[in-house]
Amino acid sequence: MENGNAKATDLIAELGFLCLGSRFRRLGERLQAGVSELAGLEGITLQPAQFPIIVALEHGPLTVGALARRLDLSQPGITRGIGKLLVEGLIEQVENDGDQRLRAFTLSDAGRALLARVQERVFPLVQRAVADLCEGPADDLLGHLTRLDHALAMTPFEQRLRAMLSEGSGS
Amino acid sequence: MENGNAKATDLIAELGFLCLGSRFRRLGERLQAGVSELAGLEGITLQPAQFPIIVALEHGPLTVGALARRLDLSQPGITRGIGKLLVEGLIEQVENDGDQRLRAFTLSDAGRALLARVQERVFPLVQRAVADLCEGPADDLLGHLTRLDHALAMTPFEQRLRAMLSEGSGS
DNA sequence: CCATTTTCCATATCGTGCTATATACCTTGG
DNA sequence: CCAAGGTATATAGCACGATATGGAAAATGG
């Protein structure tokens, strides 16, 4: 998105409940982009969709199917995410003497270190930035979404996160 | 998503403001899938992301850039959507004697007919289904999202739309 | 008036969700 | 004990958001 200002003419927002799917996707895209940029600034190259996976693995190994159920995402999506994390050496396959169909994974030392870093340096900022974003006179869902869209148009999420960075998170 | 029940273990939902991007995308995906299926049942093969484009063209031609600004989507996304609509004969390029960089499009007769059909047969059901989905004790955004996720897990959006179809929309 | 910059659109490619289907392993029944 | 069916994962490919970049037309300015 090169146009930072959503104008007063955002048709998808005007449509309200119609095209709400597009709207959610747009929002999700922007939020993930912000998280991704912040992580990059912290030297963390993880892509946004990998975060929930490593969080899920925090307390012990899980199989592909278990991850899919835990995150309520499709199994092929998990398989893909797992592949990336394996390549980056953040997770390891767990030895398994039993059912040979199962593939369980656990965080590697590098993965645990990265998760700790994420939890210390990234998540608190994201938490604050999103909470800020969601502030305001609570109304209905559409009101929330409109406020979100508008707030994001005024100040992109990445910028909000950068602001938190420089503001008061010096660890 | 083959597992219709989100369990009580949806980690992405548990994470609250963290991973909200993934959550929005998941929701958007499901809503669009429902709309797509409903449209299919009505004999309308449009993909969900095309709806806002044809709605935007309802009141006259727009250029690629104007559409991108109107819908607050990226220009390449619009170019792609335009391409599909052209192939299906739902829009036509407008003659243009002036600036040769501009490409403006307008609804064809088929496109206008389809839009009318969408507005009559699809949008009212979507409106009702989403409104139902969003009902409940209005609280904060996360409450809304949790309710949405949960409601969608209990009864998929497609099923809700189909219910509306059989219920009382016999036009 | 020509060179440079800007604007508009197209193309290439990526990330992340999905479905459908193939494959390999396990389980079960006859 | 083997055939049939079920389950777990992988692969293929699509939809739809995005960014980055290229080419052509227009605007600008020296």
mmCIF file of C-alpha atoms (C1' of nucleotides) in Angstrom:
data_model
loop_
_atom_site.group_PDB
_atom_site.id
_atom_site.type_symbol
_atom_site.label_atom_id
_atom_site.label_comp_id
_atom_site.label_asym_id
_atom_site.label_seq_id
_atom_site.Cartn_x
_atom_site.Cartn_y
_atom_site.Cartn_z
ATOM 1 C CA MET A 1 0.000 0.000 0.000
ATOM 2 C CA GLU A 2 1.654 3.131 -1.176
ATOM 3 C CA ASN A 3 -1.201 5.445 -0.248
ATOM 4 C CA GLY A 4 -0.999 5.983 3.429
ATOM 5 C CA ASN A 5 -4.298 7.818 3.697
ATOM 6 C CA ALA A 6 -7.485 5.836 3.434
ATOM 7 C CA LYS A 7 -9.435 8.957 2.481
ATOM 8 C CA ALA A 8 -13.100 9.257 3.343
ATOM 9 C CA THR A 9 -13.835 7.075 0.344
ATOM 10 C CA ASP A 10 -12.989 3.590 1.502
ATOM 11 C CA LEU A 11 -15.764 1.660 -0.220
ATOM 12 C CA ILE A 12 -14.975 -1.624 1.484
ATOM 13 C CA ALA A 13 -15.435 0.090 4.822
ATOM 14 C CA GLU A 14 -18.603 1.814 3.605
ATOM 15 C CA LEU A 15 -20.091 -1.519 2.628
ATOM 16 C CA GLY A 16 -20.212 -2.501 6.276
ATOM 17 C CA PHE A 17 -21.053 -6.142 6.730
ATOM 18 C CA LEU A 18 -20.734 -6.792 3.020
ATOM 19 C CA CYS A 19 -17.200 -7.540 1.905
ATOM 20 C CA LEU A 20 -16.223 -7.896 5.537
ATOM 21 C CA GLY A 21 -13.947 -10.720 4.469
ATOM 22 C CA SER A 22 -11.870 -8.421 2.303
ATOM 23 C CA ARG A 23 -11.729 -5.981 5.136
ATOM 24 C CA PHE A 24 -10.476 -8.518 7.611
ATOM 25 C CA ARG A 25 -7.834 -9.669 5.183
ATOM 26 C CA ARG A 26 -6.680 -6.127 4.603
ATOM 27 C CA LEU A 27 -6.422 -5.545 8.317
ATOM 28 C CA GLY A 28 -4.643 -8.818 8.903
ATOM 29 C CA GLU A 29 -2.180 -8.025 6.178
ATOM 30 C CA ARG A 30 -1.348 -4.670 7.690
ATOM 31 C CA LEU A 31 -0.981 -5.947 11.198
ATOM 32 C CA GLN A 32 1.276 -8.781 10.085
ATOM 33 C CA ALA A 33 3.350 -6.399 8.005
ATOM 34 C CA GLY A 34 3.886 -4.228 11.057
ATOM 35 C CA VAL A 35 4.900 -7.129 13.231
ATOM 36 C CA SER A 36 7.248 -8.337 10.537
ATOM 37 C CA GLU A 37 8.958 -4.991 10.279
ATOM 38 C CA LEU A 38 9.350 -4.640 14.017
ATOM 39 C CA ALA A 39 10.824 -8.120 14.237
ATOM 40 C CA GLY A 40 13.253 -7.188 11.488
ATOM 41 C CA LEU A 41 14.363 -4.128 13.419
ATOM 42 C CA GLU A 42 15.108 -6.431 16.330
ATOM 43 C CA GLY A 43 17.151 -8.676 14.074
ATOM 44 C CA ILE A 44 14.477 -11.340 13.968
ATOM 45 C CA THR A 45 13.762 -12.543 10.468
ATOM 46 C CA LEU A 46 10.778 -14.696 11.316
ATOM 47 C CA GLN A 47 7.728 -14.177 9.177
ATOM 48 C CA PRO A 48 4.555 -13.227 11.006
ATOM 49 C CA ALA A 49 2.782 -16.528 10.502
ATOM 50 C CA GLN A 50 5.619 -18.421 12.185
ATOM 51 C CA PHE A 51 5.163 -16.698 15.518
ATOM 52 C CA PRO A 52 2.114 -18.641 16.615
ATOM 53 C CA ILE A 53 3.859 -21.881 15.679
ATOM 54 C CA ILE A 54 6.895 -21.327 17.844
ATOM 55 C CA VAL A 55 4.683 -20.117 20.670
ATOM 56 C CA ALA A 56 2.675 -23.313 20.375
ATOM 57 C CA LEU A 57 5.870 -25.335 20.669
ATOM 58 C CA GLU A 58 6.989 -23.508 23.783
ATOM 59 C CA HIS A 59 5.750 -26.110 26.206
ATOM 60 C CA GLY A 60 6.787 -29.274 24.463
ATOM 61 C CA PRO A 61 6.777 -30.994 21.094
ATOM 62 C CA LEU A 62 3.714 -31.232 18.907
ATOM 63 C CA THR A 63 2.942 -33.090 15.728
ATOM 64 C CA VAL A 64 1.849 -31.441 12.512
ATOM 65 C CA GLY A 65 -1.753 -32.381 13.107
ATOM 66 C CA ALA A 66 -1.666 -31.254 16.717
ATOM 67 C CA LEU A 67 -0.312 -27.882 15.643
ATOM 68 C CA ALA A 68 -3.043 -27.546 13.043
ATOM 69 C CA ARG A 69 -5.692 -28.216 15.670
ATOM 70 C CA ARG A 70 -4.012 -26.024 18.277
ATOM 71 C CA LEU A 71 -3.817 -23.035 15.942
ATOM 72 C CA ASP A 72 -7.006 -23.821 14.062
ATOM 73 C CA LEU A 73 -5.181 -23.589 10.761
ATOM 74 C CA SER A 74 -5.095 -26.055 7.897
ATOM 75 C CA GLN A 75 -2.621 -28.932 8.029
ATOM 76 C CA PRO A 76 -0.865 -27.995 4.779
ATOM 77 C CA GLY A 77 -0.305 -24.524 6.170
ATOM 78 C CA ILE A 78 1.369 -26.020 9.198
ATOM 79 C CA THR A 79 3.485 -28.336 7.056
ATOM 80 C CA ARG A 80 4.727 -25.350 5.121
ATOM 81 C CA GLY A 81 5.454 -23.327 8.218
ATOM 82 C CA ILE A 82 7.264 -26.254 9.798
ATOM 83 C CA GLY A 83 9.401 -26.565 6.689
ATOM 84 C CA LYS A 84 10.557 -22.976 6.955
ATOM 85 C CA LEU A 85 11.318 -23.261 10.646
ATOM 86 C CA LEU A 86 13.304 -26.429 9.998
ATOM 87 C CA VAL A 87 15.363 -24.750 7.304
ATOM 88 C CA GLU A 88 16.173 -21.931 9.690
ATOM 89 C CA GLY A 89 17.143 -24.417 12.366
ATOM 90 C CA LEU A 90 14.608 -23.104 14.851
ATOM 91 C CA ILE A 91 12.880 -26.415 15.378
ATOM 92 C CA GLU A 92 13.956 -30.052 15.280
ATOM 93 C CA GLN A 93 12.126 -33.215 14.554
ATOM 94 C CA VAL A 94 11.613 -35.378 17.602
ATOM 95 C CA GLU A 95 12.721 -39.000 17.459
ATOM 96 C CA ASN A 96 9.771 -41.290 17.419
ATOM 97 C CA ASP A 97 9.825 -45.061 17.823
ATOM 98 C CA GLY A 98 6.097 -45.525 17.524
ATOM 99 C CA ASP A 99 3.716 -44.475 14.783
ATOM 100 C CA GLN A 100 5.854 -43.710 11.767
ATOM 101 C CA ARG A 101 3.235 -41.435 10.240
ATOM 102 C CA LEU A 102 3.654 -38.863 12.966
ATOM 103 C CA ARG A 103 6.211 -36.102 12.794
ATOM 104 C CA ALA A 104 6.601 -34.183 16.010
ATOM 105 C CA PHE A 105 8.748 -31.085 16.392
ATOM 106 C CA THR A 106 10.292 -29.218 19.238
ATOM 107 C CA LEU A 107 12.113 -25.934 19.527
ATOM 108 C CA SER A 108 15.862 -26.147 18.997
ATOM 109 C CA ASP A 109 18.194 -24.204 21.263
ATOM 110 C CA ALA A 110 18.223 -21.472 18.636
ATOM 111 C CA GLY A 111 14.450 -21.593 18.498
ATOM 112 C CA ARG A 112 14.114 -21.285 22.253
ATOM 113 C CA ALA A 113 16.505 -18.371 22.270
ATOM 114 C CA LEU A 114 14.581 -16.687 19.490
ATOM 115 C CA LEU A 115 11.261 -17.238 21.196
ATOM 116 C CA ALA A 116 12.628 -15.711 24.368
ATOM 117 C CA ARG A 117 13.829 -12.744 22.380
ATOM 118 C CA VAL A 118 10.463 -12.402 20.697
ATOM 119 C CA GLN A 119 8.651 -12.560 23.993
ATOM 120 C CA GLU A 120 10.924 -9.993 25.522
ATOM 121 C CA ARG A 121 11.466 -7.568 22.660
ATOM 122 C CA VAL A 122 8.602 -7.925 20.222
ATOM 123 C CA PHE A 123 5.429 -9.092 21.887
ATOM 124 C CA PRO A 124 5.281 -6.351 24.532
ATOM 125 C CA LEU A 125 5.445 -3.690 21.836
ATOM 126 C CA VAL A 126 2.884 -5.418 19.685
ATOM 127 C CA GLN A 127 0.641 -5.792 22.690
ATOM 128 C CA ARG A 128 0.835 -2.106 23.460
ATOM 129 C CA ALA A 129 0.485 -0.965 19.878
ATOM 130 C CA VAL A 130 -2.565 -3.094 19.236
ATOM 131 C CA ALA A 131 -4.122 -2.129 22.525
ATOM 132 C CA ASP A 132 -3.641 1.522 21.606
ATOM 133 C CA LEU A 133 -5.178 0.801 18.249
ATOM 134 C CA CYS A 134 -8.232 -0.741 19.848
ATOM 135 C CA GLU A 135 -8.799 1.994 22.339
ATOM 136 C CA GLY A 136 -11.703 4.371 22.076
ATOM 137 C CA PRO A 137 -15.386 4.374 22.880
ATOM 138 C CA ALA A 138 -16.253 0.727 22.568
ATOM 139 C CA ASP A 139 -19.218 0.305 20.334
ATOM 140 C CA ASP A 140 -20.084 -2.434 17.925
ATOM 141 C CA LEU A 141 -17.753 -4.475 15.805
ATOM 142 C CA LEU A 142 -18.061 -2.238 12.766
ATOM 143 C CA GLY A 143 -17.231 0.735 14.909
ATOM 144 C CA HIS A 144 -14.138 -1.069 16.085
ATOM 145 C CA LEU A 145 -13.134 -1.927 12.564
ATOM 146 C CA THR A 146 -13.705 1.571 11.303
ATOM 147 C CA ARG A 147 -11.610 2.927 14.104
ATOM 148 C CA LEU A 148 -8.916 0.388 13.329
ATOM 149 C CA ASP A 149 -8.896 1.167 9.627
ATOM 150 C CA HIS A 150 -8.849 4.855 10.311
ATOM 151 C CA ALA A 151 -6.167 4.688 12.941
ATOM 152 C CA LEU A 152 -4.016 2.554 10.684
ATOM 153 C CA ALA A 153 -4.494 4.984 7.828
ATOM 154 C CA MET A 154 -3.470 7.920 9.980
ATOM 155 C CA THR A 155 -0.445 6.164 11.393
ATOM 156 C CA PRO A 156 0.654 2.884 9.870
ATOM 157 C CA PHE A 157 1.069 0.034 12.267
ATOM 158 C CA GLU A 158 4.785 -0.209 11.560
ATOM 159 C CA GLN A 159 5.161 3.403 12.582
ATOM 160 C CA ARG A 160 3.274 2.778 15.789
ATOM 161 C CA LEU A 161 5.558 -0.102 16.591
ATOM 162 C CA ARG A 162 8.641 1.946 15.810
ATOM 163 C CA ALA A 163 7.294 4.649 18.087
ATOM 164 C CA MET A 164 6.965 2.150 20.907
ATOM 165 C CA LEU A 165 10.492 1.044 20.179
ATOM 166 C CA SER A 166 12.001 4.454 20.603
ATOM 167 C CA GLU A 167 9.576 5.541 23.287
ATOM 168 C CA GLY A 168 10.073 3.419 26.325
ATOM 169 C CA SER A 169 11.028 -0.148 25.678
ATOM 170 C CA GLY A 170 14.750 0.104 26.147
ATOM 171 C CA SER A 171 14.436 -3.244 27.913
ATOM 172 C CA MET B 1 -10.369 -26.236 7.286
ATOM 173 C CA GLU B 2 -11.499 -29.742 7.821
ATOM 174 C CA ASN B 3 -11.984 -29.444 11.569
ATOM 175 C CA GLY B 4 -15.205 -27.622 12.082
ATOM 176 C CA ASN B 5 -14.772 -27.171 15.813
ATOM 177 C CA ALA B 6 -12.291 -24.640 17.071
ATOM 178 C CA LYS B 7 -12.032 -26.434 20.403
ATOM 179 C CA ALA B 8 -11.209 -24.507 23.518
ATOM 180 C CA THR B 9 -7.589 -24.583 22.447
ATOM 181 C CA ASP B 10 -7.350 -21.960 19.760
ATOM 182 C CA LEU B 11 -3.947 -20.543 20.592
ATOM 183 C CA ILE B 12 -4.198 -17.688 18.129
ATOM 184 C CA ALA B 13 -7.362 -16.568 19.862
ATOM 185 C CA GLU B 14 -5.777 -17.049 23.282
ATOM 186 C CA LEU B 15 -2.911 -14.797 22.316
ATOM 187 C CA GLY B 16 -5.283 -11.866 22.159
ATOM 188 C CA PHE B 17 -3.666 -8.826 20.639
ATOM 189 C CA LEU B 18 -0.624 -10.824 19.624
ATOM 190 C CA CYS B 19 -0.978 -12.571 16.294
ATOM 191 C CA LEU B 20 -4.108 -10.549 15.663
ATOM 192 C CA GLY B 21 -3.019 -10.341 12.053
ATOM 193 C CA SER B 22 -3.243 -14.094 11.619
ATOM 194 C CA ARG B 23 -6.587 -14.021 13.289
ATOM 195 C CA PHE B 24 -7.994 -11.388 10.973
ATOM 196 C CA ARG B 25 -6.750 -13.278 7.964
ATOM 197 C CA ARG B 26 -8.336 -16.467 9.186
ATOM 198 C CA LEU B 27 -11.623 -14.687 9.694
ATOM 199 C CA GLY B 28 -11.425 -12.963 6.337
ATOM 200 C CA GLU B 29 -10.720 -16.245 4.639
ATOM 201 C CA ARG B 30 -13.753 -17.872 6.185
ATOM 202 C CA LEU B 31 -16.099 -15.029 5.455
ATOM 203 C CA GLN B 32 -14.985 -14.841 1.846
ATOM 204 C CA ALA B 33 -15.319 -18.602 1.480
ATOM 205 C CA GLY B 34 -18.892 -18.381 2.694
ATOM 206 C CA VAL B 35 -19.776 -15.581 0.324
ATOM 207 C CA SER B 36 -18.167 -17.463 -2.519
ATOM 208 C CA GLU B 37 -20.184 -20.569 -1.845
ATOM 209 C CA LEU B 38 -23.433 -18.656 -1.573
ATOM 210 C CA ALA B 39 -22.738 -16.887 -4.836
ATOM 211 C CA GLY B 40 -22.058 -20.255 -6.430
ATOM 212 C CA LEU B 41 -25.411 -21.540 -5.254
ATOM 213 C CA GLU B 42 -26.999 -18.570 -6.986
ATOM 214 C CA GLY B 43 -25.137 -19.389 -10.161
ATOM 215 C CA ILE B 44 -22.703 -16.525 -9.696
ATOM 216 C CA THR B 45 -19.110 -17.592 -10.203
ATOM 217 C CA LEU B 46 -17.503 -14.346 -9.090
ATOM 218 C CA GLN B 47 -14.729 -14.697 -6.576
ATOM 219 C CA PRO B 48 -15.183 -12.808 -3.333
ATOM 220 C CA ALA B 49 -12.576 -10.170 -4.015
ATOM 221 C CA GLN B 50 -14.294 -9.126 -7.232
ATOM 222 C CA PHE B 51 -17.471 -8.005 -5.520
ATOM 223 C CA PRO B 52 -16.133 -4.713 -4.223
ATOM 224 C CA ILE B 53 -14.744 -3.933 -7.650
ATOM 225 C CA ILE B 54 -18.016 -4.287 -9.481
ATOM 226 C CA VAL B 55 -19.795 -2.386 -6.735
ATOM 227 C CA ALA B 56 -17.278 0.406 -7.140
ATOM 228 C CA LEU B 57 -18.023 0.533 -10.859
ATOM 229 C CA GLU B 58 -21.766 0.753 -10.322
ATOM 230 C CA HIS B 59 -21.951 4.505 -10.705
ATOM 231 C CA GLY B 60 -19.657 5.040 -13.626
ATOM 232 C CA PRO B 61 -16.254 4.119 -14.980
ATOM 233 C CA LEU B 62 -13.094 4.267 -12.921
ATOM 234 C CA THR B 63 -9.429 3.883 -13.747
ATOM 235 C CA VAL B 64 -7.167 1.293 -12.207
ATOM 236 C CA GLY B 65 -5.647 3.836 -9.882
ATOM 237 C CA ALA B 66 -9.013 5.277 -8.909
ATOM 238 C CA LEU B 67 -10.244 1.807 -8.015
ATOM 239 C CA ALA B 68 -7.168 1.160 -5.910
ATOM 240 C CA ARG B 69 -7.775 4.384 -3.999
ATOM 241 C CA ARG B 70 -11.513 3.810 -3.725
ATOM 242 C CA LEU B 71 -11.085 0.333 -2.267
ATOM 243 C CA ASP B 72 -7.850 1.083 -0.453
ATOM 244 C CA LEU B 73 -6.174 -1.907 -2.047
ATOM 245 C CA SER B 74 -2.886 -2.125 -3.892
ATOM 246 C CA GLN B 75 -2.808 -1.203 -7.571
ATOM 247 C CA PRO B 76 -1.468 -4.606 -8.701
ATOM 248 C CA GLY B 77 -4.328 -6.265 -6.896
ATOM 249 C CA ILE B 78 -6.774 -4.141 -8.849
ATOM 250 C CA THR B 79 -5.000 -4.850 -12.123
ATOM 251 C CA ARG B 80 -5.345 -8.551 -11.456
ATOM 252 C CA GLY B 81 -8.993 -8.281 -10.507
ATOM 253 C CA ILE B 82 -9.716 -6.170 -13.561
ATOM 254 C CA GLY B 83 -8.087 -8.812 -15.726
ATOM 255 C CA LYS B 84 -10.382 -11.511 -14.430
ATOM 256 C CA LEU B 85 -13.487 -9.375 -14.844
ATOM 257 C CA LEU B 86 -12.448 -8.550 -18.406
ATOM 258 C CA VAL B 87 -11.989 -12.210 -19.272
ATOM 259 C CA GLU B 88 -15.456 -12.956 -17.940
ATOM 260 C CA GLY B 89 -16.885 -10.091 -19.971
ATOM 261 C CA LEU B 90 -18.299 -8.322 -16.940
ATOM 262 C CA ILE B 91 -16.477 -5.060 -17.553
ATOM 263 C CA GLU B 92 -15.266 -3.172 -20.620
ATOM 264 C CA GLN B 93 -12.482 -0.745 -21.173
ATOM 265 C CA VAL B 94 -13.676 2.791 -21.801
ATOM 266 C CA GLU B 95 -12.432 4.620 -24.869
ATOM 267 C CA ASN B 96 -10.089 7.403 -23.942
ATOM 268 C CA ASP B 97 -8.753 10.132 -26.200
ATOM 269 C CA GLY B 98 -6.767 11.904 -23.526
ATOM 270 C CA ASP B 99 -4.054 10.620 -21.241
ATOM 271 C CA GLN B 100 -2.860 7.388 -22.764
ATOM 272 C CA ARG B 101 -1.587 6.044 -19.457
ATOM 273 C CA LEU B 102 -5.069 5.765 -18.046
ATOM 274 C CA ARG B 103 -7.234 2.683 -18.431
ATOM 275 C CA ALA B 104 -10.791 3.202 -17.286
ATOM 276 C CA PHE B 105 -13.381 0.446 -17.036
ATOM 277 C CA THR B 106 -17.127 0.291 -16.838
ATOM 278 C CA LEU B 107 -19.608 -2.488 -16.247
ATOM 279 C CA SER B 108 -20.753 -4.308 -19.381
ATOM 280 C CA ASP B 109 -24.404 -5.207 -19.785
ATOM 281 C CA ALA B 110 -23.565 -8.631 -18.401
ATOM 282 C CA GLY B 111 -21.739 -6.989 -15.519
ATOM 283 C CA ARG B 112 -24.651 -4.739 -14.707
ATOM 284 C CA ALA B 113 -27.016 -7.697 -14.803
ATOM 285 C CA LEU B 114 -24.729 -9.661 -12.524
ATOM 286 C CA LEU B 115 -24.368 -6.808 -10.089
ATOM 287 C CA ALA B 116 -28.137 -6.463 -9.930
ATOM 288 C CA ARG B 117 -28.414 -10.165 -9.250
ATOM 289 C CA VAL B 118 -25.748 -9.936 -6.551
ATOM 290 C CA GLN B 119 -27.464 -7.025 -4.903
ATOM 291 C CA GLU B 120 -30.795 -8.765 -4.979
ATOM 292 C CA ARG B 121 -29.874 -12.350 -4.210
ATOM 293 C CA VAL B 122 -26.536 -12.358 -2.395
ATOM 294 C CA PHE B 123 -25.938 -9.179 -0.456
ATOM 295 C CA PRO B 124 -29.143 -9.282 1.587
ATOM 296 C CA LEU B 125 -28.273 -12.755 2.830
ATOM 297 C CA VAL B 126 -24.697 -11.820 3.581
ATOM 298 C CA GLN B 127 -25.887 -8.760 5.407
ATOM 299 C CA ARG B 128 -28.203 -10.780 7.593
ATOM 300 C CA ALA B 129 -25.734 -13.588 8.211
ATOM 301 C CA VAL B 130 -22.946 -11.244 9.231
ATOM 302 C CA ALA B 131 -25.259 -9.166 11.360
ATOM 303 C CA ASP B 132 -26.359 -12.337 13.140
ATOM 304 C CA LEU B 133 -22.732 -13.253 13.570
ATOM 305 C CA CYS B 134 -21.960 -9.914 15.153
ATOM 306 C CA GLU B 135 -24.881 -9.932 17.532
ATOM 307 C CA GLY B 136 -24.416 -10.363 21.213
ATOM 308 C CA PRO B 137 -23.446 -8.289 24.201
ATOM 309 C CA ALA B 138 -21.240 -5.679 22.625
ATOM 310 C CA ASP B 139 -17.993 -5.512 24.462
ATOM 311 C CA ASP B 140 -14.492 -4.802 23.252
ATOM 312 C CA LEU B 141 -12.947 -5.790 19.960
ATOM 313 C CA LEU B 142 -11.440 -8.986 21.290
ATOM 314 C CA GLY B 143 -14.790 -9.973 22.644
ATOM 315 C CA HIS B 144 -16.258 -9.411 19.223
ATOM 316 C CA LEU B 145 -13.571 -11.460 17.581
ATOM 317 C CA THR B 146 -13.882 -14.278 20.050
ATOM 318 C CA ARG B 147 -17.594 -14.351 19.498
ATOM 319 C CA LEU B 148 -17.035 -14.335 15.763
ATOM 320 C CA ASP B 149 -14.510 -17.146 15.878
ATOM 321 C CA HIS B 150 -16.688 -19.150 18.166
ATOM 322 C CA ALA B 151 -19.859 -18.584 16.216
ATOM 323 C CA LEU B 152 -18.085 -19.531 12.999
ATOM 324 C CA ALA B 153 -16.713 -22.664 14.608
ATOM 325 C CA MET B 154 -20.139 -23.703 15.814
ATOM 326 C CA THR B 155 -21.806 -23.016 12.505
ATOM 327 C CA PRO B 156 -19.659 -22.294 9.471
ATOM 328 C CA PHE B 157 -20.465 -19.149 7.625
ATOM 329 C CA GLU B 158 -21.459 -21.050 4.516
ATOM 330 C CA GLN B 159 -24.009 -22.949 6.516
ATOM 331 C CA ARG B 160 -25.407 -19.740 7.920
ATOM 332 C CA LEU B 161 -25.783 -18.346 4.455
ATOM 333 C CA ARG B 162 -27.418 -21.521 3.215
ATOM 334 C CA ALA B 163 -29.786 -21.323 6.158
ATOM 335 C CA MET B 164 -30.766 -17.812 5.147
ATOM 336 C CA LEU B 165 -31.269 -19.069 1.638
ATOM 337 C CA SER B 166 -33.756 -21.731 2.595
ATOM 338 C CA GLU B 167 -35.259 -19.742 5.436
ATOM 339 C CA GLY B 168 -36.925 -16.711 4.015
ATOM 340 C CA SER B 169 -35.273 -15.206 0.993
ATOM 341 C CA GLY B 170 -37.408 -16.755 -1.686
ATOM 342 C CA SER B 171 -37.336 -13.372 -3.326
ATOM 343 C "C1'" DC C 1 12.750 21.761 -27.089
ATOM 344 C "C1'" DC C 2 14.898 18.230 -25.066
ATOM 345 C "C1'" DA C 3 16.180 15.968 -20.594
ATOM 346 C "C1'" DT C 4 14.495 14.758 -16.328
ATOM 347 C "C1'" DT C 5 11.051 13.584 -13.239
ATOM 348 C "C1'" DT C 6 6.598 12.065 -12.239
ATOM 349 C "C1'" DT C 7 2.598 9.333 -12.931
ATOM 350 C "C1'" DC C 8 0.045 5.266 -14.359
ATOM 351 C "C1'" DC C 9 -0.269 0.688 -15.181
ATOM 352 C "C1'" DA C 10 1.723 -4.142 -15.876
ATOM 353 C "C1'" DT C 11 4.608 -7.808 -14.453
ATOM 354 C "C1'" DA C 12 7.140 -10.674 -11.380
ATOM 355 C "C1'" DT C 13 7.331 -12.574 -7.059
ATOM 356 C "C1'" DC C 14 6.270 -13.397 -2.180
ATOM 357 C "C1'" DG C 15 3.424 -14.620 2.155
ATOM 358 C "C1'" DT C 16 -0.369 -16.871 4.059
ATOM 359 C "C1'" DG C 17 -4.686 -18.658 4.093
ATOM 360 C "C1'" DC C 18 -7.275 -22.465 1.652
ATOM 361 C "C1'" DT C 19 -8.910 -27.251 -0.884
ATOM 362 C "C1'" DA C 20 -7.995 -31.478 -3.251
ATOM 363 C "C1'" DT C 21 -5.381 -35.227 -3.713
ATOM 364 C "C1'" DA C 22 -1.383 -38.479 -3.284
ATOM 365 C "C1'" DT C 23 1.416 -41.356 -0.331
ATOM 366 C "C1'" DA C 24 2.850 -43.854 3.403
ATOM 367 C "C1'" DC C 25 1.803 -45.977 7.498
ATOM 368 C "C1'" DC C 26 -1.384 -48.050 10.779
ATOM 369 C "C1'" DT C 27 -5.501 -50.779 12.041
ATOM 370 C "C1'" DT C 28 -9.060 -53.923 11.504
ATOM 371 C "C1'" DG C 29 -11.852 -57.877 9.674
ATOM 372 C "C1'" DG C 30 -12.338 -61.907 7.368
ATOM 373 C "C1'" DC D 1 -2.004 -62.800 7.339
ATOM 374 C "C1'" DC D 2 -3.489 -60.079 3.864
ATOM 375 C "C1'" DA D 3 -6.940 -56.864 1.864
ATOM 376 C "C1'" DA D 4 -9.531 -52.837 2.899
ATOM 377 C "C1'" DG D 5 -10.126 -48.867 5.091
ATOM 378 C "C1'" DG D 6 -8.575 -45.095 8.082
ATOM 379 C "C1'" DT D 7 -5.232 -41.611 9.546
ATOM 380 C "C1'" DA D 8 -1.111 -38.494 9.254
ATOM 381 C "C1'" DT D 9 1.514 -35.887 6.410
ATOM 382 C "C1'" DA D 10 3.167 -34.048 1.872
ATOM 383 C "C1'" DT D 11 2.432 -32.009 -2.541
ATOM 384 C "C1'" DA D 12 0.110 -29.316 -6.007
ATOM 385 C "C1'" DG D 13 -2.158 -25.497 -6.958
ATOM 386 C "C1'" DC D 14 -5.503 -21.483 -6.133
ATOM 387 C "C1'" DA D 15 -7.053 -16.778 -4.112
ATOM 388 C "C1'" DC D 16 -5.866 -12.510 -2.557
ATOM 389 C "C1'" DG D 17 -3.354 -9.471 0.053
ATOM 390 C "C1'" DA D 18 1.326 -7.267 -0.483
ATOM 391 C "C1'" DT D 19 6.067 -4.991 -2.435
ATOM 392 C "C1'" DA D 20 9.438 -4.048 -5.982
ATOM 393 C "C1'" DT D 21 10.367 -2.888 -10.388
ATOM 394 C "C1'" DG D 22 9.932 -1.799 -15.443
ATOM 395 C "C1'" DG D 23 8.027 0.672 -19.422
ATOM 396 C "C1'" DA D 24 5.339 4.106 -21.508
ATOM 397 C "C1'" DA D 25 3.119 8.425 -21.385
ATOM 398 C "C1'" DA D 26 2.744 12.980 -19.414
ATOM 399 C "C1'" DA D 27 4.447 16.959 -17.031
ATOM 400 C "C1'" DT D 28 8.118 19.937 -15.784
ATOM 401 C "C1'" DG D 29 11.945 22.955 -16.149
ATOM 402 C "C1'" DG D 30 16.270 24.707 -17.703
#
